[in-house]
PDB file of C-alpha atoms in Angstrom:
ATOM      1  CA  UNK P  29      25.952  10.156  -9.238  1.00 79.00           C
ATOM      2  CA  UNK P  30      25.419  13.824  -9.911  1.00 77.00           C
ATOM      3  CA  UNK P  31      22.368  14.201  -7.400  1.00 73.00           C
ATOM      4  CA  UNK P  32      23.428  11.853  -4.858  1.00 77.00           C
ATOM      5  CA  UNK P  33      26.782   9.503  -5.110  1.00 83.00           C
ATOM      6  CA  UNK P  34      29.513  12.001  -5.526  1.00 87.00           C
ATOM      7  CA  UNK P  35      31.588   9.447  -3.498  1.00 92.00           C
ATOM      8  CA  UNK P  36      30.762   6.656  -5.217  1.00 93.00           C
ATOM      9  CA  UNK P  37      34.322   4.527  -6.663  1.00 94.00           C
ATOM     10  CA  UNK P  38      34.275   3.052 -10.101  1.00 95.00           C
ATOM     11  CA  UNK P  39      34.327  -0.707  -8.003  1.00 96.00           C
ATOM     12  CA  UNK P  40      30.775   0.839  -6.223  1.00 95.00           C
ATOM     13  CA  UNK P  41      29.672   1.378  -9.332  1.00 93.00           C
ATOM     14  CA  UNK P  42      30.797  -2.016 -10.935  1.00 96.00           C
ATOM     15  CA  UNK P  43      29.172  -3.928  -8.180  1.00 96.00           C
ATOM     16  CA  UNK P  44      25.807  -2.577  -8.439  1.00 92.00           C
ATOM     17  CA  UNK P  45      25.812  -2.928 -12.401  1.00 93.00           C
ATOM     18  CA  UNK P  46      26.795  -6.485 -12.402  1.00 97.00           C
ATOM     19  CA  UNK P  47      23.870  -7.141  -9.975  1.00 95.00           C
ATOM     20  CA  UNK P  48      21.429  -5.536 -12.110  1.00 92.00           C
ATOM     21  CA  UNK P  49      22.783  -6.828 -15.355  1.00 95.00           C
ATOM     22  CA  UNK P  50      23.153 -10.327 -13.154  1.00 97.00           C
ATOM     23  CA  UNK P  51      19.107 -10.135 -13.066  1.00 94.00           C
ATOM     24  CA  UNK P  52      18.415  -8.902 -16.618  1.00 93.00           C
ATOM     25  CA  UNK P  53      20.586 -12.143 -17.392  1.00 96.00           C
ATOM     26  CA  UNK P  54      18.600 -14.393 -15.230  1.00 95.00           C
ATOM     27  CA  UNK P  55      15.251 -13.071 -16.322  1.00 93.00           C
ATOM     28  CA  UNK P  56      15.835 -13.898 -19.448  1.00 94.00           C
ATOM     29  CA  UNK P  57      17.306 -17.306 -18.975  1.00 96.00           C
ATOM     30  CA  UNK P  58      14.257 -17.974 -17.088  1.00 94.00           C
ATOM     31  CA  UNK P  59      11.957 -16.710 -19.872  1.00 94.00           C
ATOM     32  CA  UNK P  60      14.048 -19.679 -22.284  1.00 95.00           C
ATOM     33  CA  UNK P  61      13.435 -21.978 -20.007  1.00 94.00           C
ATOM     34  CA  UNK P  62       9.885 -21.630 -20.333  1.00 93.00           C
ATOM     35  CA  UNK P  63       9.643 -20.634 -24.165  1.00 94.00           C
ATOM     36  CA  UNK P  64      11.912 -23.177 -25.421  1.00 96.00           C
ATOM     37  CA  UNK P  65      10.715 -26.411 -23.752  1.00 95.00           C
ATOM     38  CA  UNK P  66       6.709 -25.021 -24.327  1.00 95.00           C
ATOM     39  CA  UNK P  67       7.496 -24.884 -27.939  1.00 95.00           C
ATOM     40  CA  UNK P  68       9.304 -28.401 -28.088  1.00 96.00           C
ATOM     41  CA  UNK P  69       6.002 -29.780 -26.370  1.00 95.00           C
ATOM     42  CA  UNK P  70       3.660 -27.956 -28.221  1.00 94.00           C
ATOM     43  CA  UNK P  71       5.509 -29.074 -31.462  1.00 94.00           C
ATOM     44  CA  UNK P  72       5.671 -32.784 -30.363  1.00 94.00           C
ATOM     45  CA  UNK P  73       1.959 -33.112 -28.913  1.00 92.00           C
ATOM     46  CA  UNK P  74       2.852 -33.711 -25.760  1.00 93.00           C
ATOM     47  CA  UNK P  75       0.142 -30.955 -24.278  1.00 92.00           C
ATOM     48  CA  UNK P  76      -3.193 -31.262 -23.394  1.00 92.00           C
ATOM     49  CA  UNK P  77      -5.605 -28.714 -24.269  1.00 92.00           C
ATOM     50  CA  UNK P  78      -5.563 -26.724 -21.080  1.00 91.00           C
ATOM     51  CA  UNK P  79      -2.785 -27.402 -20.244  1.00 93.00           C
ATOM     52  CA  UNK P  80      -1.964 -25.402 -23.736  1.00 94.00           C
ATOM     53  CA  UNK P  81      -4.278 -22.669 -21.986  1.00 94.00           C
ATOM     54  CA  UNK P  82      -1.815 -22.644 -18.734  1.00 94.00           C
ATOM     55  CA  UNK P  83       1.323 -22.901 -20.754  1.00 95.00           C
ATOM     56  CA  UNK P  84       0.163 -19.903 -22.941  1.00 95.00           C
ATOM     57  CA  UNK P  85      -0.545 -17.900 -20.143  1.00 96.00           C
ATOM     58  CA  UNK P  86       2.682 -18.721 -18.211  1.00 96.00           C
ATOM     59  CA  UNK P  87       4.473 -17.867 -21.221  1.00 95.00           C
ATOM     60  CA  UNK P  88       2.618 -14.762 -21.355  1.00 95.00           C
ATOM     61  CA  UNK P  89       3.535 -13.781 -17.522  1.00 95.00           C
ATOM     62  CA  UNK P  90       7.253 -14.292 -18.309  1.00 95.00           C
ATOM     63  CA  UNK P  91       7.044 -11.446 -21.428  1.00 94.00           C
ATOM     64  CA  UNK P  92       4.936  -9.511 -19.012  1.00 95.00           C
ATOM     65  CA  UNK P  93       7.072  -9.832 -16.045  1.00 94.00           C
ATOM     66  CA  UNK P  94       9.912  -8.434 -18.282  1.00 93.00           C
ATOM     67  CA  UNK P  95       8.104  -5.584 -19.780  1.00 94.00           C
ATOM     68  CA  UNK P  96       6.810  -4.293 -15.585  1.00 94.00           C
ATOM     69  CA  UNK P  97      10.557  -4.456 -15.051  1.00 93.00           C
ATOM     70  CA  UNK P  98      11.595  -2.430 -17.706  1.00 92.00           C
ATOM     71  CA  UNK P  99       8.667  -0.167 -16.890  1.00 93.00           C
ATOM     72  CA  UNK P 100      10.104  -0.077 -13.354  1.00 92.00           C
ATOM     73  CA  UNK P 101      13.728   1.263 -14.106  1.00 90.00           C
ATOM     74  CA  UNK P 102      12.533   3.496 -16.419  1.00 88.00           C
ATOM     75  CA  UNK P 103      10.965   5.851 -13.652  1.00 85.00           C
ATOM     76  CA  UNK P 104      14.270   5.765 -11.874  1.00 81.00           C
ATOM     77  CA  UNK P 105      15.804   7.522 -14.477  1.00 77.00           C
ATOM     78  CA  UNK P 106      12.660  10.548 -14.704  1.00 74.00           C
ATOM     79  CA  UNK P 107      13.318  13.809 -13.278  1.00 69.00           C
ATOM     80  CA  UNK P 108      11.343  14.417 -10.329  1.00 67.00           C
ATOM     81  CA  UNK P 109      10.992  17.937  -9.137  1.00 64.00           C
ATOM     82  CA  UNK P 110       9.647  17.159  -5.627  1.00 62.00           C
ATOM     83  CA  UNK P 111      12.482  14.708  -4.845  1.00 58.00           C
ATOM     84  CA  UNK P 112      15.315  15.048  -7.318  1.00 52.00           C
ATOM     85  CA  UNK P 113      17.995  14.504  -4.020  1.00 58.00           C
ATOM     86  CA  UNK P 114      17.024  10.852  -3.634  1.00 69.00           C
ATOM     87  CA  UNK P 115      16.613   8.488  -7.177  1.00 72.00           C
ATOM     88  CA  UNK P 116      14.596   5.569  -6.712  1.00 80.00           C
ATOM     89  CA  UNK P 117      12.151   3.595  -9.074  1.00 86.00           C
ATOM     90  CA  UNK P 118       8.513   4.251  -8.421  1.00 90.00           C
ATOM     91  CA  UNK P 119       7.163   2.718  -5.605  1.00 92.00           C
ATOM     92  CA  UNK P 120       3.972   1.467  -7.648  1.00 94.00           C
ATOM     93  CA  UNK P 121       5.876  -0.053 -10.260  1.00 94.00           C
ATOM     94  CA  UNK P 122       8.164  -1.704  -8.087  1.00 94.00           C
ATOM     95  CA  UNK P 123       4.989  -3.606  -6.316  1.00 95.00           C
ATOM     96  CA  UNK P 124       3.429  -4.587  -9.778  1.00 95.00           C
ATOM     97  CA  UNK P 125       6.726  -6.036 -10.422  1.00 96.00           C
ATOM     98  CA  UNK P 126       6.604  -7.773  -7.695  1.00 96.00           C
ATOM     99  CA  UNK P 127       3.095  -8.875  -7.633  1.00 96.00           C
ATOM    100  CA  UNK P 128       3.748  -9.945 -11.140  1.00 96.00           C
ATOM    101  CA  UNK P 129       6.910 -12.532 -10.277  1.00 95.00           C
ATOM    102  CA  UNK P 130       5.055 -13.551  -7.084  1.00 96.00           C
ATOM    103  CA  UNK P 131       1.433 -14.559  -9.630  1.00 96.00           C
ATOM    104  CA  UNK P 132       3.670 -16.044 -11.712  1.00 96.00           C
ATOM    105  CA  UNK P 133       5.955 -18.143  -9.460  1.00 96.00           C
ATOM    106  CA  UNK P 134       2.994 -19.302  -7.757  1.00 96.00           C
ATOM    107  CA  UNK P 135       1.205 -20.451 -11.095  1.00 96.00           C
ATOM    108  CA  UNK P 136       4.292 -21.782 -11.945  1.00 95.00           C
ATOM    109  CA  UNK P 137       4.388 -24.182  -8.547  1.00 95.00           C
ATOM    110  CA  UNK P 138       0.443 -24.933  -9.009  1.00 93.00           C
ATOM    111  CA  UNK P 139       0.454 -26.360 -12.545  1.00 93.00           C
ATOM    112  CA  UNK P 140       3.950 -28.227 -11.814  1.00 93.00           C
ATOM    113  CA  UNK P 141       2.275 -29.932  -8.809  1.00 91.00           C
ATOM    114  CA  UNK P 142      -1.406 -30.449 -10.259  1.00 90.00           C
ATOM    115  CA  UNK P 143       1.044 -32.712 -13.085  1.00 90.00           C
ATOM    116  CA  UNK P 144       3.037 -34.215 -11.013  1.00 91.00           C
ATOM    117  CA  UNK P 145       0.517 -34.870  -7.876  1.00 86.00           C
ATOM    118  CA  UNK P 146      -2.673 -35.692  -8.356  1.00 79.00           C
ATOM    119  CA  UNK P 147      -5.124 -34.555  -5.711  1.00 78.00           C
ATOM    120  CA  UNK P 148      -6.413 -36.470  -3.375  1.00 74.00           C
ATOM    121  CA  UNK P 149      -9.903 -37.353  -3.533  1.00 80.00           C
ATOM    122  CA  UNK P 150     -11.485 -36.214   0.212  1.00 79.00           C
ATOM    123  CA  UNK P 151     -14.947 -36.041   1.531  1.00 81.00           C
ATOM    124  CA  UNK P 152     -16.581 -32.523   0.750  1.00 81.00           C
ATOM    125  CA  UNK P 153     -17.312 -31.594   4.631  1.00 86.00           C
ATOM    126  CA  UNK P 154     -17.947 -28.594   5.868  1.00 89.00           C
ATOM    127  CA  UNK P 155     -14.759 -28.574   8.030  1.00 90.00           C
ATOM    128  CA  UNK P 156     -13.013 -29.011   4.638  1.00 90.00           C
ATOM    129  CA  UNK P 157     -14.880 -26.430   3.030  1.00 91.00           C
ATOM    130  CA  UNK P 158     -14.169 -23.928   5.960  1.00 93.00           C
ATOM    131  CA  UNK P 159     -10.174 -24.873   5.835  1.00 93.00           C
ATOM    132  CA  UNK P 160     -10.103 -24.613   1.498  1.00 92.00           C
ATOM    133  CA  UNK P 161     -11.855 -21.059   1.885  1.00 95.00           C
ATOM    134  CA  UNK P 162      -9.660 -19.931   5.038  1.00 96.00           C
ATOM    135  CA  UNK P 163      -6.684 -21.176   3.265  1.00 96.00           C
ATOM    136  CA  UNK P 164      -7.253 -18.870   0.088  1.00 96.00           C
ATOM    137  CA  UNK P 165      -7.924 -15.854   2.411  1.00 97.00           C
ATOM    138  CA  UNK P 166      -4.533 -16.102   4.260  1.00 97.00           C
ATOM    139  CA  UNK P 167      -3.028 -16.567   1.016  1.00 96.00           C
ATOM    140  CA  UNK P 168      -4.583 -13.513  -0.388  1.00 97.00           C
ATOM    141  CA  UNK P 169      -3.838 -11.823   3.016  1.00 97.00           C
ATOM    142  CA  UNK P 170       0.041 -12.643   2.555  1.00 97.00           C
ATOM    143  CA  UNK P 171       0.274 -11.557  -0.830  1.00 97.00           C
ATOM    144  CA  UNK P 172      -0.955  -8.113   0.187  1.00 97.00           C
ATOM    145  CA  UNK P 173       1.674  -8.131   2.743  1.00 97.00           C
ATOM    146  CA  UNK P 174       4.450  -8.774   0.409  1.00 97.00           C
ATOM    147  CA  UNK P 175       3.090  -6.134  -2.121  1.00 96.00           C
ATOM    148  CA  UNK P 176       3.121  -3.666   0.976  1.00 97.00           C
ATOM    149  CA  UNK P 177       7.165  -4.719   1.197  1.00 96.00           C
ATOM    150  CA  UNK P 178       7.753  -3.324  -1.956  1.00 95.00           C
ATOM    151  CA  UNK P 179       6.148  -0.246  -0.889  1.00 95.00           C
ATOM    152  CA  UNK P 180       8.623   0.040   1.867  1.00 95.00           C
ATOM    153  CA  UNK P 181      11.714  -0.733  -0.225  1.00 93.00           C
ATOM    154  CA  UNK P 182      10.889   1.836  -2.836  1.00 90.00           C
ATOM    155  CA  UNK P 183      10.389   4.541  -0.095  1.00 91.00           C
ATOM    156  CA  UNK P 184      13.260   3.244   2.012  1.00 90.00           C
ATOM    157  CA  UNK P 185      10.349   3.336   4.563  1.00 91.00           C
ATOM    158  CA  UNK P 186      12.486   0.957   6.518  1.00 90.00           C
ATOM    159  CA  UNK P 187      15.033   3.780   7.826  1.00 90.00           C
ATOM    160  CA  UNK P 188      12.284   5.700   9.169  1.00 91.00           C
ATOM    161  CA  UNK P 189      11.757   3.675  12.050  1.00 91.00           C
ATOM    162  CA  UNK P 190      14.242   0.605  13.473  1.00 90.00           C
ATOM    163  CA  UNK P 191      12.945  -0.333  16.536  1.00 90.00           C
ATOM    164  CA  UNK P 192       9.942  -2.868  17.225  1.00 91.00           C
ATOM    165  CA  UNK P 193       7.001  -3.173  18.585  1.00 91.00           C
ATOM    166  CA  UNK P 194       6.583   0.889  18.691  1.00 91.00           C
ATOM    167  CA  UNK P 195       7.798   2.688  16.222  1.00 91.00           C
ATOM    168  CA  UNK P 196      10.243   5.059  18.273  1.00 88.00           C
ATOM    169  CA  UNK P 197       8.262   5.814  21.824  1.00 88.00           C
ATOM    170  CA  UNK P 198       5.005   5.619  20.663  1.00 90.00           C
ATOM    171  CA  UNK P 199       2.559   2.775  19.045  1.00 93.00           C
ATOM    172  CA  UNK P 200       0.992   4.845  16.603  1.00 92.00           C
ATOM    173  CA  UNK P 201       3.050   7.817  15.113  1.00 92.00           C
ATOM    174  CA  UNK P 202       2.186  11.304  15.032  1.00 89.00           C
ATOM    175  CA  UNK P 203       3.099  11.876  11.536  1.00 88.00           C
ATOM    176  CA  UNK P 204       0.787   8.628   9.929  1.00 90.00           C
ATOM    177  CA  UNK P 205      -1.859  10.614   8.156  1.00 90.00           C
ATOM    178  CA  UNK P 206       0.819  13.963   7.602  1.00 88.00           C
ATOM    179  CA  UNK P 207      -0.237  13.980   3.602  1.00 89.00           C
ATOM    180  CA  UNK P 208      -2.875  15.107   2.028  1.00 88.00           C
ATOM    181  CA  UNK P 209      -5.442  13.739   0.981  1.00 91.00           C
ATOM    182  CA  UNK P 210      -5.746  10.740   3.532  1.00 91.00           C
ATOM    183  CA  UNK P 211      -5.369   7.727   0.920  1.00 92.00           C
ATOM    184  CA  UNK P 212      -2.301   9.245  -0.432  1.00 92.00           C
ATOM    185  CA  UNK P 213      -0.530   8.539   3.009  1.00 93.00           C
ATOM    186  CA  UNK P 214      -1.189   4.497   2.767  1.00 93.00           C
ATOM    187  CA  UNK P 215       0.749   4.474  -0.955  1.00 93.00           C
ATOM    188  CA  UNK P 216       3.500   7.387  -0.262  1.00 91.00           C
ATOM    189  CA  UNK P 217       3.755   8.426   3.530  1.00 93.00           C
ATOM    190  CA  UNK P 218       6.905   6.249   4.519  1.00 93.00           C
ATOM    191  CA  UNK P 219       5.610   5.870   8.387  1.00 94.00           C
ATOM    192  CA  UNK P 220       2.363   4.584   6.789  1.00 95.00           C
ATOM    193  CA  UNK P 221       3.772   2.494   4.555  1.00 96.00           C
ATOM    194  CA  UNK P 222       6.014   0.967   7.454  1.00 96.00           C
ATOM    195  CA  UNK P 223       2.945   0.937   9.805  1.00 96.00           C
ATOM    196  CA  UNK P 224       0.805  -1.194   7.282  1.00 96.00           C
ATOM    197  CA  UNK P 225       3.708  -3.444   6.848  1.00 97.00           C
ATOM    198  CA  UNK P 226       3.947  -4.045  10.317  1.00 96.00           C
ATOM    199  CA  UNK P 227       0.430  -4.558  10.886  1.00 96.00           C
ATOM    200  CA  UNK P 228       0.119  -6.825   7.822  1.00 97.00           C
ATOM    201  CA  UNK P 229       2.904  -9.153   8.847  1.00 97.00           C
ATOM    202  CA  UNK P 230       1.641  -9.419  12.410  1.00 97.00           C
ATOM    203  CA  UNK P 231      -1.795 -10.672  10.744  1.00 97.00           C
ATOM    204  CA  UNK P 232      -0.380 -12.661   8.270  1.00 97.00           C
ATOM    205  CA  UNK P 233       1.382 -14.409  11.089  1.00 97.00           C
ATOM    206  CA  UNK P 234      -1.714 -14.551  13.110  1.00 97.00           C
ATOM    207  CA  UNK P 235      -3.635 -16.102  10.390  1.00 97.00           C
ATOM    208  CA  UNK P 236      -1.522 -18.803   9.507  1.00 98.00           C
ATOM    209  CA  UNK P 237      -0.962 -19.743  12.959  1.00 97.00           C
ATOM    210  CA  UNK P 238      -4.825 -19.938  13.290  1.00 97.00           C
ATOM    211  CA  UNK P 239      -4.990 -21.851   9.738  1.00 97.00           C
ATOM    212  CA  UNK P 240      -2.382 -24.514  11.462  1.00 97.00           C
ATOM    213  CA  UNK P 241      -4.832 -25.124  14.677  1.00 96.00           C
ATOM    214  CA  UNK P 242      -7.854 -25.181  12.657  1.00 95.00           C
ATOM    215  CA  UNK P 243      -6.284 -28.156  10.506  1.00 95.00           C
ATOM    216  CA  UNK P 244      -5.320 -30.193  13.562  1.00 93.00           C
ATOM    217  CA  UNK P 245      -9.039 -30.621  14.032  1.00 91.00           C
ATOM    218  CA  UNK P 246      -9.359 -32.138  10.355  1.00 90.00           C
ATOM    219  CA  UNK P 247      -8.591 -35.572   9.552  1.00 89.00           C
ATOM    220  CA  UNK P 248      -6.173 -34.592   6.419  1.00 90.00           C
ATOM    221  CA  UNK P 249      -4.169 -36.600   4.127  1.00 89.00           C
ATOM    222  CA  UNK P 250      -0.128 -36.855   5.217  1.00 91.00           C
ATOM    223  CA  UNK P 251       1.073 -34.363   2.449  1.00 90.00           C
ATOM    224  CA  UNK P 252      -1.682 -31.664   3.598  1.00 91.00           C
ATOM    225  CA  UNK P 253      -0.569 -31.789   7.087  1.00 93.00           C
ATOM    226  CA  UNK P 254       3.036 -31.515   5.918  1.00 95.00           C
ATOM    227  CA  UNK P 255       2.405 -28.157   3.640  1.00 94.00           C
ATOM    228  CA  UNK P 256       0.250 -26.554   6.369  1.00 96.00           C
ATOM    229  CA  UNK P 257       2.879 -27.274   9.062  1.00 96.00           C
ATOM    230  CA  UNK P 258       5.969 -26.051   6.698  1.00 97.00           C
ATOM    231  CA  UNK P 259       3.914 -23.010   6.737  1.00 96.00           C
ATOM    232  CA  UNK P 260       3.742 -22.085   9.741  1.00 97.00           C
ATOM    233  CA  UNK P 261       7.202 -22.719   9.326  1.00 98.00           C
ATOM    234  CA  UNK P 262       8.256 -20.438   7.122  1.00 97.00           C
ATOM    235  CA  UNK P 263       5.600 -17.994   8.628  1.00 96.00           C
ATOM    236  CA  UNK P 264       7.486 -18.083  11.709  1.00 95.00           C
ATOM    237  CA  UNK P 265      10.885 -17.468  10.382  1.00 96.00           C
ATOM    238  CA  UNK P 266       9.726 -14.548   7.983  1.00 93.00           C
TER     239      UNK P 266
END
């Protein structure tokens, strides 16, 4: 309020406490809902033993998750002499929080579907091979590009540049390697951090598009065909 918010009503303020206290709330609720019903399991014998190894370590996320986001508004708070005008979180801590909910959702999703859909038994070609190991790049390629989004939200890199596909008039800024060193321009340069987003979505889009063509050529079972195609899906309207 002091540095930056002078204007700011006592409603302003209200609304942006209740949406952080909203997700402290919800965090935890979620961590209950995955304590709770582990322990009542556990207690009744109802787990195998790994899936006493994945419930431990999902449990184990959810504390973690919690501790990164504490972590996280805790540098919003710090003094910083280079940029005591603008508050914001760190930029790093905000992606490991991130990366954190996004392993954990997704480990989440895996174990509730290896339980409740058993895979399908298929011939080990080479074709299948190929579309298993392409598969696990893109998905590795689209978690990068989500971990590069939370470098743009805590830079508000997404002000620096509104218009698409150049960034103002020109393609490739003047001002994209400005810092010094080089590598600290990919982490804290905002037209960087914009750029790489940029470029990462546009091959994150490219390579599931290319994942989708490559499985029409498989012969794959009807709930394969329907996850690769909701995909591109979702791709598309991201």
């Amino acid at each position: 309020f002091r540095s930056l918010n002078q204007d700011m009503t006592l409603a302003e303020f209200k609304f942006i406490w209740y949406m952080e206290y909203s997700h402290r709330m919800w965090g935890r609720a979620v961590g209950l809902a995955y304590i709770l019903p582990a322990a009542f399991f556990w207690r009744r014998g109802w787990l195998s033993r790994p899936l006493k190894g994945s419930v431990l370590a999902l449990c184990g996320l959810v504390c973690f998750q919690g501790l990164l986001g504490w972590y996280m508004v805790k540098s919003g708070l710090e003094e910083k002499p280079d940029s005591y005008d603008i508050p914001r979180v760190s930029q790093y801590r905000l992606a490991a929080h991130l990366g954190s909910a996004l392993v954990l959702f997704s480990a989440s999703l895996w174990t509730g579907l290896s339980l409740l859909l058993p895979p399908h038994k298929l011939p080990e070609t080479k074709q299948l091979l190929r579309l298993r190991q392409y598969a696990h790049g893109t998905t590795a390629l689209i978690f990068l590009t989500a971990l590069s989004g939370a470098f743009v939200a805590g830079l508000d890199a997404g002000l620096v540049y509104n218009s698409f596909p150049k960034m103002g008039e020109r393609w490739i800024p003047d001002d994209l390697l400005a810092f010094s060193p080089m590598l600290r321009n990919v982490f804290e340069n905002p037209t960087t951090v914009q750029f790489d987003h940029r470029i990462l979505g546009i091959a994150s889009v490219t390579a599931v598009t290319a994942l989708y063509l490559f499985s029409r050529k498989i012969p794959l079972p009807r709930r394969t065909r329907m996850a690769v195609t909701s995909l591109l899906a979702v791709a598309c309207m991201q």
